[in-house]
């Protein structure tokens, strides 16, 4: 028998998509029967009360979580988010219901053995509800009380060799695509770079020292599976410089219909016979390809590596061998100043372990942003306020045409004094010798 | 229940303390076939919805089965995932960036058995637990935020809106009949913790009422200058409020300047703005993050407001379905939703999707607004 009636939430149990309400109800029941015999350290009816509180939100159309609350573990400013409900008398099980963020492994791979241990800890010291995963990538544990926080941290670090993630005006837990572990498009080792930089910058991840949040995301290729270009202050996107490798026999097999185009991604509908002219040559954004006499040619100088042809014919075309990454900076969601996409800072950079060249760029940008950024100003907003040239300057990067989509349309150009012969200091009396008042 | 310590001693917090060790090393969790062929993959193919094969230089193959989840999941649900992983995939699993789970095996036969097993598992009330799909030209799982379940600033729920949209579009998760991949995202407020601002179809929670000022407590709860500085439109200023027995320092709101972003509330809990009638959702369309064929682009507002209609948000679900149906019927192969809308023209997009165009859809926020107005006579009637 449910502790609170949930007639509105019950309507989310129908329909085919996995119902979080069904899952929560089942989990709530199991907390009461406690088949694994945990000495549950948060109220046994925590999920019942969470359902009850959510039902109340469904009735009156607003949230019932209070604003924030400062809790955490000793020495860290991030990784735990305080959360208290605004109806603690009605729902005491979720009166204190803090979030714990766990740093996720690169690529989100796990073993059952490890994941079960995490579940044991969370059943013992938390609500048993999670987000797999949060939008930034962390494993999110929803709901525990303040006295449990240090115990959870102690157990995570001592037993599981596992740390908390980031929150607040910190480096947020970096995230990457699955990269070389199972993808043929990865132009650099996204997982290793993500892991290496996450560990290198643990201090920034756990102790607030920035004007606002800062996100790294690592995409192995321009397809952008972790959305680095839209969602990270510092986006590292794999690319290559030399020729796309062509297997002409496989190209013919695609043309002949022996291999399904786009790796079979369109198999659910009859789109007609594969037409290389229409589907590849004609859609190439730079028109750098031709297919004549049964042979595919790509004019590498004019290819800008959009990935379309490779995606359509993955068995025939492969990324080049001279691989590395592009660095783009400044993406963010709309608050405060409108959404921003990342802008190209370094067109090409080697991306090999130990990633020293990349660290140099990161630290140059941070030094500048920490000096100049206002409270709650993302890097992209600082860039807009102070100009992209400043970022190039602090990183010691020579401006090139690749940095812009088009040159400026307004001629209000700032010059530095030392760029103008003779400087800016002039003598008015000398001037007046030629120009009467 | 008695308090049980794991070993932490509050009297000596630094004793034996371990910190800043970071995440677990990912290679500890890679299935052996993936570790063996790390960086040596040559190609892949989607054999059927939700079932992929990747081939390595060595000739090794790995078969992956992908299934959707609700993202908000219990440890019981995760334990079931672990059980499946142990039964079919040597105890390994992974999550995708869109909250699907994946199990890998070197046997096609095992993969097919796994797919059948996953599709057979249902919750007591009837919904799938692990529906297989989300590959290729389909609508994959919805990236989303927390909503009413755990967030302090939402204007809508996230788990609930995702559930009803995915119920509506379920056939498109388990099939691959879209012109291109369709990325759907839900963010429960303008903070957009999901990637709504660059998704093919995005739902964004939105408040429509300026903050209520809790004058009696504000000066004790908040740094007034910080809250005022946080307002992007300059709608806040310092002031006094007469409580009868005393005058208190507070913040005054110029309501016409407020665009309800909630940034002030983030800085000051005495400026709440959620409201049953005021809150609802915006629908945005046409964004993408991939560099494929066309540049990454922002989503555009297609519907300025739909009220919250819990528990099943019928209007929202209907509009989402309509947009997807029209796109699926009209777009070319490989054409993302935004590219299709740009090709036919936004005026045609609104007509075909039977959406009203109102003044709310004309940008009036700072510089970016100007670049969205039409400076041409090239338009369609």
Short mmCIF file of C-alpha atoms in Angstrom, two decimals, chain B residues 145-380:
data_model
loop_
_atom_site.label_atom_id
_atom_site.label_comp_id
_atom_site.label_asym_id
_atom_site.label_seq_id
_atom_site.Cartn_x
_atom_site.Cartn_y
_atom_site.Cartn_z
CA UNK B 145 17.28 17.67 -16.89
CA UNK B 146 15.71 17.11 -13.47
CA UNK B 147 12.51 19.12 -13.39
CA UNK B 148 10.17 18.91 -10.44
CA UNK B 149 11.78 15.72 -9.12
CA UNK B 150 14.87 17.45 -7.75
CA UNK B 151 15.53 20.97 -9.10
CA UNK B 152 14.88 24.31 -7.41
CA UNK B 153 14.36 26.49 -10.52
CA UNK B 154 12.27 24.43 -12.97
CA UNK B 155 9.30 25.80 -14.86
CA UNK B 156 8.15 22.31 -15.85
CA UNK B 157 8.86 18.68 -15.12
CA UNK B 158 11.47 16.85 -17.17
CA UNK B 159 10.97 13.13 -16.48
CA UNK B 160 7.22 13.51 -17.11
CA UNK B 161 7.47 15.53 -20.31
CA UNK B 162 10.09 13.12 -21.65
CA UNK B 163 7.89 10.14 -20.82
CA UNK B 164 4.90 11.53 -22.72
CA UNK B 165 6.94 12.67 -25.74
CA UNK B 166 8.75 9.33 -25.97
CA UNK B 167 5.43 7.50 -25.63
CA UNK B 168 4.16 9.58 -28.55
CA UNK B 169 7.29 9.02 -30.66
CA UNK B 170 8.02 5.47 -29.51
CA UNK B 171 7.75 3.97 -33.00
CA UNK B 172 10.47 6.34 -34.14
CA UNK B 173 12.80 5.09 -31.40
CA UNK B 174 12.46 1.50 -32.49
CA UNK B 175 12.59 2.22 -36.23
CA UNK B 176 14.99 4.04 -38.52
CA UNK B 177 12.69 5.84 -40.93
CA UNK B 178 13.56 9.48 -40.26
CA UNK B 179 15.38 11.49 -42.98
CA UNK B 180 18.29 11.91 -40.55
CA UNK B 181 18.91 11.50 -36.86
CA UNK B 182 16.55 13.58 -34.74
CA UNK B 183 17.94 14.80 -31.45
CA UNK B 184 15.30 15.74 -28.89
CA UNK B 185 16.10 17.46 -25.60
CA UNK B 186 14.15 18.76 -22.63
CA UNK B 187 15.39 21.45 -20.26
CA UNK B 188 13.14 22.41 -17.38
CA UNK B 189 14.26 26.05 -17.33
CA UNK B 190 16.31 28.53 -19.34
CA UNK B 191 19.52 27.37 -17.65
CA UNK B 192 19.27 24.55 -20.19
CA UNK B 193 21.27 21.89 -18.39
CA UNK B 194 20.47 19.70 -21.42
CA UNK B 195 21.64 20.70 -24.93
CA UNK B 196 18.31 22.25 -25.87
CA UNK B 197 19.83 25.24 -27.54
CA UNK B 198 21.26 23.02 -30.30
CA UNK B 199 18.71 20.20 -30.73
CA UNK B 200 16.48 19.26 -33.66
CA UNK B 201 13.50 19.46 -31.33
CA UNK B 202 13.78 21.01 -27.90
CA UNK B 203 11.38 21.63 -25.07
CA UNK B 204 12.34 24.36 -22.65
CA UNK B 205 10.59 25.14 -19.37
CA UNK B 206 9.73 28.82 -19.17
CA UNK B 207 8.40 31.19 -16.51
CA UNK B 208 6.21 34.11 -17.57
CA UNK B 209 5.88 36.10 -14.37
CA UNK B 210 8.48 38.42 -12.82
CA UNK B 211 9.84 37.40 -9.40
CA UNK B 212 7.74 37.87 -6.27
CA UNK B 213 9.83 39.87 -3.81
CA UNK B 214 9.97 38.39 -0.30
CA UNK B 215 10.69 41.83 1.22
CA UNK B 216 10.63 40.67 4.82
CA UNK B 217 13.49 38.21 4.39
CA UNK B 218 15.39 39.45 1.35
CA UNK B 219 18.02 41.55 3.09
CA UNK B 220 18.84 38.70 5.47
CA UNK B 221 18.99 36.04 2.76
CA UNK B 222 20.72 37.81 -0.11
CA UNK B 223 23.59 39.99 -1.21
CA UNK B 224 21.51 42.77 -2.76
CA UNK B 225 24.27 44.12 -5.07
CA UNK B 226 25.04 40.62 -6.39
CA UNK B 227 21.39 39.93 -7.15
CA UNK B 228 20.98 43.29 -8.89
CA UNK B 229 24.16 42.76 -10.92
CA UNK B 230 22.91 39.36 -12.05
CA UNK B 231 19.97 40.78 -13.99
CA UNK B 232 20.79 40.83 -17.71
CA UNK B 233 18.13 43.44 -18.51
CA UNK B 234 18.68 45.86 -15.64
CA UNK B 235 15.21 45.22 -14.24
CA UNK B 236 16.33 45.30 -10.60
CA UNK B 237 17.31 48.20 -8.37
CA UNK B 238 17.88 48.65 -4.63
CA UNK B 239 15.02 50.14 -2.62
CA UNK B 240 13.14 50.22 0.68
CA UNK B 241 9.93 48.45 1.65
CA UNK B 242 7.61 49.58 4.44
CA UNK B 243 6.59 46.66 6.65
CA UNK B 244 4.61 48.87 9.02
CA UNK B 245 6.77 48.69 12.11
CA UNK B 246 9.98 49.09 10.14
CA UNK B 247 11.43 49.86 6.73
CA UNK B 248 13.70 47.21 5.23
CA UNK B 249 16.29 47.24 2.47
CA UNK B 250 15.05 45.29 -0.50
CA UNK B 251 15.07 44.96 -4.30
CA UNK B 252 12.52 46.64 -6.55
CA UNK B 253 11.56 44.99 -9.85
CA UNK B 254 10.83 46.91 -13.03
CA UNK B 255 8.42 44.26 -14.25
CA UNK B 256 8.29 45.34 -17.89
CA UNK B 257 12.02 44.79 -18.23
CA UNK B 258 11.96 41.28 -16.81
CA UNK B 259 12.25 38.34 -19.23
CA UNK B 260 11.92 35.78 -16.41
CA UNK B 261 15.33 34.12 -16.86
CA UNK B 262 15.53 33.38 -13.13
CA UNK B 263 19.14 34.43 -12.82
CA UNK B 264 18.21 36.72 -9.92
CA UNK B 265 16.55 33.80 -8.14
CA UNK B 266 19.72 31.77 -8.49
CA UNK B 267 21.54 34.59 -6.67
CA UNK B 268 18.74 35.37 -4.21
CA UNK B 269 16.20 32.86 -2.85
CA UNK B 270 13.89 35.74 -1.90
CA UNK B 271 12.99 36.33 -5.56
CA UNK B 272 11.00 33.21 -6.53
CA UNK B 273 9.18 33.26 -9.86
CA UNK B 274 7.54 29.88 -10.37
CA UNK B 275 3.77 29.95 -10.82
CA UNK B 276 1.09 27.50 -11.92
CA UNK B 277 -0.46 29.76 -14.59
CA UNK B 278 2.73 31.56 -15.54
CA UNK B 279 4.88 28.49 -16.13
CA UNK B 280 4.94 26.25 -19.16
CA UNK B 281 7.15 25.26 -22.06
CA UNK B 282 8.64 26.66 -25.25
CA UNK B 283 9.25 24.46 -28.29
CA UNK B 284 12.45 25.09 -30.20
CA UNK B 285 13.46 23.42 -33.45
CA UNK B 286 16.25 23.06 -35.97
CA UNK B 287 19.40 23.03 -33.88
CA UNK B 288 22.32 20.65 -34.30
CA UNK B 289 25.86 20.19 -33.00
CA UNK B 290 27.30 18.10 -35.80
CA UNK B 291 29.48 19.71 -38.47
CA UNK B 292 28.07 17.27 -41.04
CA UNK B 293 27.02 18.93 -44.34
CA UNK B 294 25.93 22.18 -42.65
CA UNK B 295 27.36 24.12 -39.74
CA UNK B 296 26.28 23.53 -36.15
CA UNK B 297 23.28 25.74 -35.45
CA UNK B 298 21.08 26.98 -32.67
CA UNK B 299 17.51 25.86 -32.17
CA UNK B 300 14.83 28.44 -33.04
CA UNK B 301 11.62 29.11 -31.15
CA UNK B 302 8.67 27.56 -32.99
CA UNK B 303 6.07 27.80 -30.23
CA UNK B 304 6.41 30.59 -27.69
CA UNK B 305 4.32 28.99 -24.98
CA UNK B 306 2.39 25.85 -24.14
CA UNK B 307 0.93 25.66 -20.64
CA UNK B 308 1.94 22.88 -18.28
CA UNK B 309 -0.70 20.17 -18.53
CA UNK B 310 0.45 17.49 -16.12
CA UNK B 311 0.44 14.59 -15.98
CA UNK B 312 0.53 13.96 -19.74
CA UNK B 313 1.05 17.37 -21.39
CA UNK B 314 -1.29 16.50 -24.31
CA UNK B 315 -0.79 19.74 -26.26
CA UNK B 316 2.99 19.46 -26.04
CA UNK B 317 2.94 15.82 -27.14
CA UNK B 318 0.61 16.64 -30.06
CA UNK B 319 2.71 19.54 -31.35
CA UNK B 320 5.94 17.54 -31.10
CA UNK B 321 4.37 14.69 -33.04
CA UNK B 322 3.03 17.02 -35.73
CA UNK B 323 6.42 18.66 -36.31
CA UNK B 324 8.12 15.25 -36.54
CA UNK B 325 5.49 13.89 -38.92
CA UNK B 326 5.72 16.83 -41.30
CA UNK B 327 9.52 16.76 -41.22
CA UNK B 328 9.59 13.00 -41.85
CA UNK B 329 7.21 13.35 -44.79
CA UNK B 330 8.88 16.32 -46.44
CA UNK B 331 12.63 16.34 -45.78
CA UNK B 332 15.25 14.81 -48.04
CA UNK B 333 17.40 11.86 -47.05
CA UNK B 334 20.24 13.06 -44.75
CA UNK B 335 18.54 16.43 -44.18
CA UNK B 336 18.40 17.52 -40.54
CA UNK B 337 15.26 19.26 -39.34
CA UNK B 338 16.87 22.70 -39.29
CA UNK B 339 18.34 22.26 -42.76
CA UNK B 340 14.92 21.25 -44.08
CA UNK B 341 13.25 24.29 -42.49
CA UNK B 342 15.90 26.59 -43.94
CA UNK B 343 15.54 25.04 -47.40
CA UNK B 344 11.77 25.40 -47.56
CA UNK B 345 11.84 28.72 -45.66
CA UNK B 346 10.60 29.33 -42.15
CA UNK B 347 7.35 30.81 -43.45
CA UNK B 348 6.65 27.44 -45.10
CA UNK B 349 7.72 25.59 -41.97
CA UNK B 350 5.06 27.35 -39.87
CA UNK B 351 2.42 26.78 -42.54
CA UNK B 352 3.17 23.10 -43.02
CA UNK B 353 3.40 22.39 -39.29
CA UNK B 354 0.21 24.40 -38.70
CA UNK B 355 1.85 26.59 -36.10
CA UNK B 356 0.78 30.17 -35.40
CA UNK B 357 3.41 32.83 -35.85
CA UNK B 358 3.06 35.49 -33.13
CA UNK B 359 5.07 38.56 -32.14
CA UNK B 360 6.76 36.45 -29.46
CA UNK B 361 8.75 34.70 -32.17
CA UNK B 362 10.49 37.86 -33.39
CA UNK B 363 13.74 38.26 -31.50
CA UNK B 364 14.06 41.44 -29.45
CA UNK B 365 17.01 40.53 -27.21
CA UNK B 366 20.21 42.49 -27.87
CA UNK B 367 22.49 42.12 -30.90
CA UNK B 368 21.49 38.63 -32.00
CA UNK B 369 17.95 39.92 -32.64
CA UNK B 370 19.01 42.15 -35.54
CA UNK B 371 20.65 39.26 -37.37
CA UNK B 372 17.35 37.35 -37.41
CA UNK B 373 15.19 40.05 -39.01
CA UNK B 374 14.73 39.78 -42.79
CA UNK B 375 16.80 42.25 -44.77
CA UNK B 376 15.62 41.17 -48.19
CA UNK B 377 12.65 40.99 -50.48
CA UNK B 378 13.30 37.31 -50.97
CA UNK B 379 10.48 35.77 -49.03
CA UNK B 380 7.58 33.48 -49.81
#
